[in-house]
């Protein structure tokens, strides 16, 4: 079977599941993912919390978890990543790294590329490492929710990720903020300590600010710039 045929098969699978699982619960979507792809799927996490990881381990305790090691994370985010390994000992965390260290990037492009050209910085440190890691899988699972942003309002539970060439599953796409918080509280889910300090959408430290009470959670990402997305979910 050629790679193109495999991709066509996967796309057809995604299109069919997109209809059949349009109203699936998070666990139903994850059960379908584990049943369909076995070891060939990975769960992405920015280590803001372990909600998606917890859900995934309920259907596959040794699930692979993708973490983008950008080199710019808060210490608390790295600490949360390490805590996930302790709380979920069967999980395998896959650290996706850029080709260049931050020092090497600074030497080639100049320091603080994130201030001058955040799109290029995100491309080098997030988009490319993500694509390279996803090339090893047939599906990935994300924590994107429709309430995150207007650009995410129509996020399906299952879709075909054209850019990366694999199936994309968004099990908690329909969850409201209240449902999300209730899951954390009811199961005592691990959470990045920065959340309680007012960081409601956590990315790299230079590009993440606290969010004013009542403001859009993602307003703290690339504050003061027109950029609103890393380019991972476009
Ligand atoms: S979020 Fe900021 S520091 Fe992180 S990769 Fe993007 S531009 Fe660079």
CSV table of N, CA, C and O in Angstrom, one decimal, residues 94-138:
chain,number,residue,atom,x,y,z
A,94,UNK,N,6.5,12.3,25.0
A,94,UNK,CA,7.4,12.5,23.9
A,94,UNK,C,7.7,14.0,23.8
A,94,UNK,O,6.8,14.8,23.5
A,95,UNK,N,8.9,14.3,24.1
A,95,UNK,CA,9.3,15.7,24.1
A,95,UNK,C,9.7,16.1,22.6
A,95,UNK,O,10.8,15.6,22.2
A,96,UNK,N,8.9,16.9,22.0
A,96,UNK,CA,9.2,17.4,20.6
A,96,UNK,C,10.1,18.6,20.7
A,96,UNK,O,9.7,19.6,21.3
A,97,UNK,N,11.3,18.5,20.1
A,97,UNK,CA,12.2,19.7,20.2
A,97,UNK,C,12.5,20.2,18.9
A,97,UNK,O,12.5,19.5,17.9
A,98,UNK,N,12.8,21.5,18.9
A,98,UNK,CA,13.2,22.2,17.6
A,98,UNK,C,14.6,21.7,17.2
A,98,UNK,O,15.4,21.2,18.0
A,99,UNK,N,14.9,21.9,15.9
A,99,UNK,CA,16.3,21.5,15.5
A,99,UNK,C,17.4,22.3,16.1
A,99,UNK,O,18.5,21.7,16.4
A,100,UNK,N,17.1,23.5,16.5
A,100,UNK,CA,18.1,24.4,17.1
A,100,UNK,C,17.7,24.6,18.6
A,100,UNK,O,16.6,24.8,18.9
A,101,UNK,N,18.8,24.7,19.4
A,101,UNK,CA,18.5,25.1,20.8
A,101,UNK,C,18.2,26.6,20.7
A,101,UNK,O,18.4,27.3,19.7
A,102,UNK,N,17.7,27.2,21.8
A,102,UNK,CA,17.5,28.6,21.9
A,102,UNK,C,18.7,29.4,21.6
A,102,UNK,O,18.7,30.4,20.8
A,103,UNK,N,19.9,29.0,22.1
A,103,UNK,CA,21.1,29.7,21.9
A,103,UNK,C,21.5,29.6,20.4
A,103,UNK,O,22.0,30.6,19.8
A,104,UNK,N,21.3,28.5,19.7
A,104,UNK,CA,21.6,28.4,18.3
A,104,UNK,C,20.7,29.2,17.5
A,104,UNK,O,21.1,29.9,16.5
A,105,UNK,N,19.4,29.3,17.9
A,105,UNK,CA,18.5,30.1,17.2
A,105,UNK,C,18.8,31.6,17.3
A,105,UNK,O,18.8,32.4,16.4
A,106,UNK,N,19.2,32.0,18.5
A,106,UNK,CA,19.7,33.4,18.8
A,106,UNK,C,20.9,33.7,17.9
A,106,UNK,O,21.0,34.8,17.4
A,107,UNK,N,21.8,32.8,17.8
A,107,UNK,CA,23.0,33.0,17.0
A,107,UNK,C,22.7,33.2,15.5
A,107,UNK,O,23.2,34.1,14.9
A,108,UNK,N,21.7,32.5,15.0
A,108,UNK,CA,21.4,32.6,13.6
A,108,UNK,C,20.4,33.8,13.3
A,108,UNK,O,20.5,34.5,12.3
A,109,UNK,N,19.4,33.9,14.2
A,109,UNK,CA,18.3,34.9,13.9
A,109,UNK,C,18.4,36.2,14.7
A,109,UNK,O,17.7,37.1,14.5
A,110,UNK,N,19.3,36.1,15.7
A,110,UNK,CA,19.4,37.2,16.7
A,110,UNK,C,18.5,36.9,17.9
A,110,UNK,O,17.6,36.1,17.8
A,111,UNK,N,18.8,37.5,19.0
A,111,UNK,CA,18.0,37.2,20.2
A,111,UNK,C,16.6,37.7,20.2
A,111,UNK,O,16.2,38.6,19.4
A,112,UNK,N,15.7,37.0,21.0
A,112,UNK,CA,14.3,37.4,21.1
A,112,UNK,C,13.6,37.5,19.8
A,112,UNK,O,12.9,38.4,19.5
A,113,UNK,N,13.8,36.4,19.0
A,113,UNK,CA,13.0,36.3,17.8
A,113,UNK,C,11.5,36.4,18.0
A,113,UNK,O,10.7,36.9,17.2
A,114,UNK,N,11.1,35.9,19.2
A,114,UNK,CA,9.7,35.9,19.6
A,114,UNK,C,9.1,37.4,19.6
A,114,UNK,O,7.9,37.6,19.4
A,115,UNK,N,10.0,38.4,19.9
A,115,UNK,CA,9.5,39.8,19.9
A,115,UNK,C,9.4,40.3,18.5
A,115,UNK,O,8.5,41.1,18.1
A,116,UNK,N,10.4,39.9,17.6
A,116,UNK,CA,10.5,40.5,16.3
A,116,UNK,C,9.6,39.8,15.3
A,116,UNK,O,9.0,40.4,14.4
A,117,UNK,N,9.5,38.5,15.4
A,117,UNK,CA,8.8,37.7,14.4
A,117,UNK,C,8.3,36.4,15.1
A,117,UNK,O,8.8,35.3,14.9
A,118,UNK,N,7.2,36.6,15.9
A,118,UNK,CA,6.7,35.4,16.7
A,118,UNK,C,6.2,34.3,15.7
A,118,UNK,O,6.3,33.1,16.1
A,119,UNK,N,5.7,34.6,14.5
A,119,UNK,CA,5.3,33.6,13.7
A,119,UNK,C,6.5,32.7,13.2
A,119,UNK,O,6.3,31.4,13.2
A,120,UNK,N,7.6,33.3,13.0
A,120,UNK,CA,8.8,32.5,12.6
A,120,UNK,C,9.2,31.7,13.8
A,120,UNK,O,9.6,30.5,13.7
A,121,UNK,N,9.2,32.3,15.0
A,121,UNK,CA,9.7,31.6,16.2
A,121,UNK,C,8.8,30.4,16.4
A,121,UNK,O,9.2,29.3,16.7
A,122,UNK,N,7.4,30.6,16.4
A,122,UNK,CA,6.5,29.5,16.6
A,122,UNK,C,6.7,28.4,15.5
A,122,UNK,O,6.6,27.2,15.8
A,123,UNK,N,7.0,28.9,14.3
A,123,UNK,CA,7.2,27.9,13.2
A,123,UNK,C,8.4,27.0,13.5
A,123,UNK,O,8.3,25.7,13.4
A,124,UNK,N,9.5,27.6,14.0
A,124,UNK,CA,10.7,26.9,14.2
A,124,UNK,C,10.6,26.0,15.5
A,124,UNK,O,11.1,24.9,15.5
A,125,UNK,N,9.9,26.5,16.5
A,125,UNK,CA,9.9,25.8,17.8
A,125,UNK,C,8.7,25.0,18.1
A,125,UNK,O,8.6,24.3,19.1
A,126,UNK,N,7.6,25.3,17.3
A,126,UNK,CA,6.4,24.5,17.6
A,126,UNK,C,5.9,23.8,16.3
A,126,UNK,O,5.7,22.5,16.3
A,127,UNK,N,5.7,24.5,15.2
A,127,UNK,CA,5.0,23.9,14.1
A,127,UNK,C,5.9,22.8,13.5
A,127,UNK,O,5.3,21.7,13.2
A,128,UNK,N,7.1,23.0,13.3
A,128,UNK,CA,8.0,22.0,12.6
A,128,UNK,C,8.2,20.8,13.6
A,128,UNK,O,8.0,19.6,13.2
A,129,UNK,N,8.5,21.0,14.9
A,129,UNK,CA,8.7,19.8,15.8
A,129,UNK,C,7.4,19.0,15.9
A,129,UNK,O,7.4,17.8,16.0
A,130,UNK,N,6.2,19.7,15.9
A,130,UNK,CA,5.0,19.0,15.9
A,130,UNK,C,4.8,18.2,14.7
A,130,UNK,O,4.5,17.0,14.8
A,131,UNK,N,5.0,18.7,13.5
A,131,UNK,CA,4.8,18.0,12.3
A,131,UNK,C,5.8,16.8,12.3
A,131,UNK,O,5.3,15.7,11.9
A,132,UNK,N,7.0,17.0,12.7
A,132,UNK,CA,8.0,15.9,12.7
A,132,UNK,C,7.5,14.7,13.6
A,132,UNK,O,7.7,13.6,13.3
A,133,UNK,N,7.0,15.1,14.7
A,133,UNK,CA,6.5,14.1,15.7
A,133,UNK,C,5.3,13.4,15.2
A,133,UNK,O,5.2,12.1,15.3
A,134,UNK,N,4.3,14.2,14.7
A,134,UNK,CA,3.1,13.6,14.2
A,134,UNK,C,3.3,12.6,13.0
A,134,UNK,O,2.5,11.8,12.8
A,135,UNK,N,4.4,12.8,12.3
A,135,UNK,CA,4.7,11.9,11.2
A,135,UNK,C,4.8,10.4,11.6
A,135,UNK,O,4.7,9.5,10.8
A,136,UNK,N,5.0,10.2,12.9
A,136,UNK,CA,5.1,8.9,13.4
A,136,UNK,C,3.8,8.2,13.8
A,136,UNK,O,3.8,7.1,14.4
A,137,UNK,N,2.7,9.0,13.6
A,137,UNK,CA,1.4,8.5,14.1
A,137,UNK,C,0.3,8.6,13.0
A,137,UNK,O,0.5,9.3,12.0
A,138,UNK,N,-0.8,8.0,13.3
A,138,UNK,CA,-1.9,8.1,12.4
A,138,UNK,C,-3.0,9.0,12.9
A,138,UNK,O,-3.9,9.4,12.2
